[in-house]
XYZ file of C-alpha atoms in Angstrom:
401
model
C 0.000 0.000 0.000
C 1.390 3.365 -1.060
C 1.555 6.138 1.515
C -0.765 9.094 1.015
C 0.910 12.422 0.128
C 0.378 13.747 3.663
C 1.850 10.582 5.214
C 4.836 10.714 2.868
C 5.445 14.348 3.795
C 5.314 13.467 7.508
C 7.778 10.606 7.038
C 10.169 12.840 5.082
C 9.924 15.634 7.647
C 10.699 13.283 10.490
C 13.649 11.779 8.628
C 15.098 15.238 7.992
C 14.658 16.282 11.624
C 16.397 13.131 12.873
C 19.311 13.823 10.533
C 19.576 17.421 11.715
C 19.572 16.177 15.300
C 22.298 13.581 14.766
C 24.458 15.396 12.205
C 23.986 19.037 13.176
C 23.169 21.830 10.706
C 23.011 20.690 7.064
C 22.523 22.342 3.692
C 19.605 21.434 1.458
C 22.055 19.631 -0.809
C 23.345 17.558 2.100
C 19.783 16.728 3.128
C 19.094 15.617 -0.441
C 22.150 13.352 -0.395
C 21.434 11.844 3.027
C 17.707 11.299 2.492
C 17.764 10.301 -1.170
C 14.867 12.681 -1.805
C 14.562 14.910 -4.847
C 15.613 18.526 -4.750
C 12.018 19.863 -4.992
C 10.905 17.515 -2.189
C 13.734 18.718 0.058
C 12.936 22.345 -0.764
C 9.304 21.748 0.198
C 10.140 20.060 3.513
C 12.641 22.780 4.443
C 9.986 25.420 3.827
C 7.415 23.393 5.763
C 9.650 22.792 8.788
C 10.766 26.420 8.897
C 7.146 27.602 8.804
C 6.396 25.241 11.710
C 9.204 26.837 13.734
C 11.187 23.601 13.936
C 14.217 24.599 11.838
C 15.986 27.834 11.012
C 18.950 29.098 9.029
C 21.963 28.422 11.228
C 24.671 29.887 8.992
C 26.300 29.145 5.688
C 28.436 26.295 4.460
C 32.023 26.849 3.379
C 31.282 25.835 -0.199
C 32.652 28.254 -2.773
C 29.351 28.534 -4.604
C 26.845 30.754 -2.844
C 23.104 30.481 -3.112
C 20.105 28.903 -1.415
C 21.807 25.511 -1.125
C 24.717 27.060 0.780
C 22.487 27.877 3.722
C 22.841 25.617 6.752
C 19.601 24.580 8.393
C 19.440 23.495 12.031
C 16.828 22.581 14.607
C 15.474 25.519 16.623
C 17.029 24.503 19.925
C 15.002 26.877 22.100
C 11.698 25.682 20.675
C 11.401 23.613 23.852
C 13.209 23.363 27.168
C 13.720 20.137 29.056
C 14.092 19.595 32.803
C 15.716 16.529 34.353
C 15.771 15.587 38.043
C 17.929 13.081 39.896
C 15.978 12.477 43.099
C 17.782 10.766 45.954
C 16.863 10.107 49.560
C 19.204 12.916 50.635
C 18.653 15.550 47.959
C 17.860 16.535 44.376
C 19.930 17.589 41.367
C 18.330 19.412 38.421
C 19.485 20.190 34.889
C 17.646 22.196 32.228
C 18.544 21.808 28.564
C 17.343 22.913 25.129
C 15.720 20.670 22.532
C 19.124 19.436 21.371
C 20.056 18.377 24.904
C 22.574 21.149 25.576
C 22.574 21.902 29.302
C 21.765 25.555 30.007
C 21.461 25.609 33.805
C 21.973 23.262 36.751
C 21.215 23.267 40.445
C 20.912 21.065 43.502
C 19.442 21.174 46.975
C 19.826 18.894 50.007
C 16.712 17.284 51.436
C 17.514 15.596 54.721
C 15.726 12.511 56.066
C 14.080 14.632 58.761
C 12.493 17.035 56.252
C 8.704 16.766 56.215
C 6.940 15.833 52.987
C 5.462 19.273 52.268
C 8.698 21.262 52.685
C 10.660 18.630 50.751
C 8.302 18.858 47.785
C 8.219 22.662 47.893
C 12.004 22.901 48.093
C 12.370 20.648 45.060
C 9.729 22.389 42.964
C 11.239 25.781 43.789
C 14.649 24.516 42.672
C 13.211 23.367 39.341
C 11.413 26.672 38.856
C 14.584 28.653 39.587
C 16.744 26.513 37.303
C 14.248 26.807 34.450
C 14.330 30.600 34.746
C 18.145 30.598 34.831
C 18.004 28.706 31.536
C 15.965 31.546 30.036
C 12.626 29.743 29.943
C 9.263 30.206 31.595
C 7.940 26.673 31.331
C 9.665 23.387 30.533
C 8.104 21.399 27.714
C 9.035 18.044 29.270
C 10.173 17.051 32.757
C 11.681 13.655 33.550
C 12.304 12.572 37.134
C 14.782 9.829 37.965
C 13.988 8.196 41.299
C 14.608 4.916 43.109
C 11.669 2.538 43.276
C 9.229 0.652 41.065
C 7.473 2.438 38.213
C 4.098 1.012 37.193
C 4.407 0.418 33.413
C 0.653 0.857 32.943
C 0.249 4.197 34.752
C 3.792 5.537 34.953
C 3.324 6.108 38.692
C 5.970 5.525 41.331
C 4.879 2.658 43.585
C 4.844 3.114 47.332
C 8.011 1.374 48.488
C 9.042 0.803 52.072
C 12.102 2.857 52.949
C 11.606 5.596 50.359
C 10.352 9.021 51.462
C 6.762 9.957 50.725
C 7.787 13.207 49.029
C 9.171 11.224 46.076
C 5.647 10.056 45.199
C 4.172 13.537 45.624
C 6.662 15.188 43.278
C 5.049 14.393 39.923
C 1.712 15.951 40.902
C 3.416 18.987 42.445
C 5.505 19.655 39.341
C 2.493 19.148 37.090
C 0.583 21.693 39.149
C 3.432 24.216 38.996
C 4.018 23.638 35.258
C 0.555 22.739 33.891
C 1.632 22.766 30.240
C 4.587 20.425 30.772
C 4.719 16.675 30.216
C 5.932 15.313 33.561
C 7.051 11.709 33.972
C 9.092 9.550 36.338
C 11.498 6.710 35.558
C 13.548 4.363 37.703
C 17.021 5.810 38.283
C 18.829 2.605 37.328
C 16.979 2.436 34.013
C 17.968 6.028 33.279
C 21.603 5.317 34.107
C 21.509 2.370 31.693
C 20.062 4.558 28.939
C 22.882 7.057 29.452
C 25.537 4.318 29.382
C 23.946 2.903 26.220
C 23.936 6.254 24.400
C 27.042 7.968 25.749
C 28.905 5.680 28.140
C 30.377 2.254 28.766
C 27.843 0.301 26.659
C 27.882 2.347 23.449
C 29.034 -0.694 21.474
C 26.632 -3.187 23.064
C 23.102 -4.119 21.973
C 22.633 -6.173 25.144
C 24.007 -5.502 28.615
C 22.999 -5.327 32.254
C 23.767 -2.310 34.388
C 24.345 -3.370 37.985
C 23.642 -0.477 40.361
C 25.721 -0.663 43.540
C 24.946 2.075 46.026
C 22.702 2.715 48.996
C 20.407 0.253 47.278
C 20.991 -2.545 44.806
C 19.331 -2.795 41.418
C 19.853 -3.695 37.798
C 18.688 -2.411 34.426
C 18.275 -4.860 31.555
C 18.942 -3.785 27.980
C 18.388 -6.677 25.579
C 18.671 -6.335 21.805
C 18.837 -2.577 22.183
C 15.642 -2.273 24.224
C 15.220 -1.522 27.908
C 13.168 -4.317 29.504
C 10.985 -3.285 32.446
C 9.082 -6.499 33.142
C 5.371 -7.129 33.639
C 5.103 -4.978 36.764
C 8.060 -2.664 36.149
C 10.259 -4.670 38.497
C 12.731 -6.286 36.118
C 16.163 -5.901 37.696
C 15.079 -5.723 41.355
C 18.247 -7.631 42.171
C 18.299 -6.533 45.798
C 15.572 -9.126 46.491
C 17.539 -11.982 44.895
C 18.011 -14.804 47.475
C 21.749 -15.487 47.771
C 24.073 -17.385 50.092
C 25.924 -15.408 52.728
C 23.052 -13.409 54.204
C 21.351 -13.902 57.543
C 18.064 -15.102 56.050
C 15.753 -14.697 53.085
C 14.250 -11.531 51.634
C 10.549 -10.775 52.011
C 8.121 -8.850 49.820
C 8.750 -5.736 51.910
C 12.382 -6.202 52.967
C 15.347 -6.989 50.727
C 17.760 -7.207 53.664
C 17.991 -10.984 53.361
C 18.657 -10.807 49.628
C 21.556 -9.619 47.490
C 21.112 -6.166 49.032
C 22.245 -7.628 52.357
C 25.404 -8.879 50.689
C 26.454 -5.948 48.493
C 24.430 -2.906 49.574
C 26.135 0.108 51.116
C 25.638 -0.943 54.727
C 27.004 -4.421 53.998
C 30.033 -2.967 52.212
C 30.722 -0.618 55.122
C 30.594 -3.560 57.541
C 32.904 -5.574 55.268
C 35.430 -2.734 55.255
C 35.341 -2.621 59.055
C 36.062 -6.346 59.187
C 39.244 -5.663 57.208
C 40.232 -2.717 59.380
C 39.778 -0.135 56.621
C 39.002 3.515 57.184
C 38.565 6.508 54.886
C 38.578 10.295 55.325
C 35.200 11.952 55.767
C 33.815 12.521 52.268
C 30.939 14.809 53.204
C 27.715 13.768 51.483
C 29.331 10.887 49.604
C 28.038 7.429 50.461
C 30.351 6.092 53.175
C 30.752 2.724 51.478
C 31.871 4.411 48.252
C 34.508 6.425 50.131
C 35.852 3.221 51.667
C 36.015 1.474 48.290
C 37.726 4.473 46.701
C 40.292 4.554 49.515
C 40.980 0.834 49.087
C 41.501 1.294 45.343
C 43.852 4.207 46.002
C 45.837 2.092 48.468
C 46.291 -0.530 45.724
C 47.007 1.891 42.903
C 50.238 2.933 41.164
C 52.686 4.536 43.552
C 50.874 3.205 46.622
C 52.418 0.819 49.133
C 49.905 -1.880 48.266
C 48.052 -2.264 51.564
C 47.306 -6.024 51.895
C 44.125 -5.341 53.877
C 42.810 -3.120 51.093
C 43.493 -5.836 48.550
C 41.716 -8.455 50.645
C 38.735 -6.146 51.077
C 38.422 -5.553 47.321
C 38.745 -9.294 46.712
C 35.990 -10.051 49.224
C 33.760 -7.340 47.768
C 34.302 -8.703 44.254
C 33.335 -12.169 45.514
C 30.031 -10.780 46.741
C 29.256 -8.761 43.618
C 30.048 -11.745 41.426
C 27.253 -13.727 43.094
C 24.713 -11.269 41.689
C 26.499 -10.845 38.358
C 26.640 -14.627 37.875
C 22.892 -14.927 38.497
C 22.225 -12.258 35.883
C 24.610 -13.883 33.401
C 23.135 -17.360 33.813
C 19.553 -16.184 33.264
C 19.973 -13.480 30.619
C 23.394 -14.069 28.995
C 23.764 -10.318 28.265
C 27.441 -10.537 27.328
C 28.287 -7.418 29.331
C 27.750 -6.142 32.875
C 28.354 -2.477 33.743
C 29.140 -1.701 37.400
C 27.515 1.614 38.276
C 26.158 3.432 41.307
C 28.331 5.063 43.936
C 30.191 1.851 44.810
C 30.644 0.705 41.226
C 31.976 4.137 40.284
C 34.373 4.195 43.247
C 35.682 0.707 42.425
C 36.417 1.591 38.813
C 38.620 -0.738 36.784
C 40.157 -2.301 39.895
C 36.822 -3.694 41.070
C 35.529 -4.486 37.566
C 38.661 -6.510 36.772
C 38.255 -8.574 39.929
C 34.603 -9.292 39.173
C 35.460 -10.145 35.568
C 38.036 -12.778 36.585
C 35.713 -14.353 39.170
C 32.780 -14.394 36.784
C 34.879 -16.162 34.140
C 35.682 -18.880 36.693
C 32.064 -19.221 37.811
C 30.154 -19.066 34.523
C 30.750 -20.689 31.114
C 29.098 -17.679 29.434
C 31.539 -15.053 28.159
C 30.661 -11.837 29.976
C 32.549 -8.560 29.936
C 32.533 -6.491 33.117
C 33.039 -2.753 32.706
C 32.960 0.181 35.118
C 30.606 3.071 34.469
C 31.980 5.682 32.083
C 29.665 8.502 33.209
C 30.346 8.833 36.918
C 27.797 10.491 39.149
C 25.916 12.205 36.307
C 24.534 9.033 34.717
C 21.002 9.330 36.137
C 20.693 13.023 35.311
C 22.099 12.404 31.838
C 19.624 9.576 31.289
C 16.746 11.766 32.471
C 17.740 14.479 29.994
C 17.962 11.975 27.148
C 14.523 10.637 28.041
C 13.041 14.138 28.247
C 14.577 15.003 24.871
C 13.201 11.842 23.265
C 9.708 12.507 24.634
C 9.713 16.160 23.592
C 10.947 15.373 20.095
C 8.422 12.557 19.784
C 5.669 15.135 20.223
C 7.208 18.063 18.357
C 8.421 15.972 15.440
C 5.160 14.037 15.208
C 3.410 13.892 11.808
C 1.011 16.747 11.237
C -2.158 16.622 9.259
C -2.642 18.285 5.933
């Protein structure tokens, strides 16, 4: 079945916009070459997209011949502004970007565990409002919140989860009320980190991988054949609840303490470091377990004396992490595991190498183990990418006529 003229125009417009997003400003001649469309068709779509306020003349090419085809056309970056939030139990970080994903303003605010729900929500919403204004906008087009917890795939709502503050669940409604024209959504933080690693980080060359989040909590994000898999209830990757040997008991539906979380979560890692006599300087707001892991890596690094206790601690920690990584490998065979979160980031190559060697001994399935390449900005970066995708999905959508 042949596409109608209006459908064909919509398909061509969308193709051109995707090229301008990925390649940057292009001339009409370059668009013709990349799309395979005729010169009149390209001229029509350029005129149509400019009239819609989606593209504009962004300069001229360096070609010797001057004329209409020498003009460079680019996406109107300030057509929409995007807001991304990384919501943690101890605070919030915010970034505001244009439609191309270029960050224009950033901010953060602490939200302590003793802060009541109302003030916590108001403090966060005020931060977003201030950061949006600093970026030169009045309203964000799309807001994406990265938060720990289960996201209902049917409704997009954050489930009530024991241990997480109530203000997390109130945030979507509060932001929607403050920015009524915006599209506000929430996504699991580990899933967002995986998206960022897939697009810009350690998994750029992988169609399938698992991101193992090691921090205050334990989780995993599953990317298989290029697609993020959330599971029937949004709980795919809730690795903290995985029953494993070495814990005091079994996990329950409301407590992951007896699961893998009790073996490799931050409190367990801190206790493991104490067993090996390790200490670390006060790192302020940094997760204590991450500071201890970073100190152990430093003590084993080039130019260091090679503290035996630090080496034994990293070995023991790698043993624990490998239990979870081996379970993931045996069920999913992803070919690659990325160690992320505060502890994964602190361990870097030293921890990833140890896990890699142990995993090769434990599993017959070839599995790379890589450290995160994005550091502490992975969740915020993933939230921005998601907001950009959602905004472009709407703005670049086919139009009637």
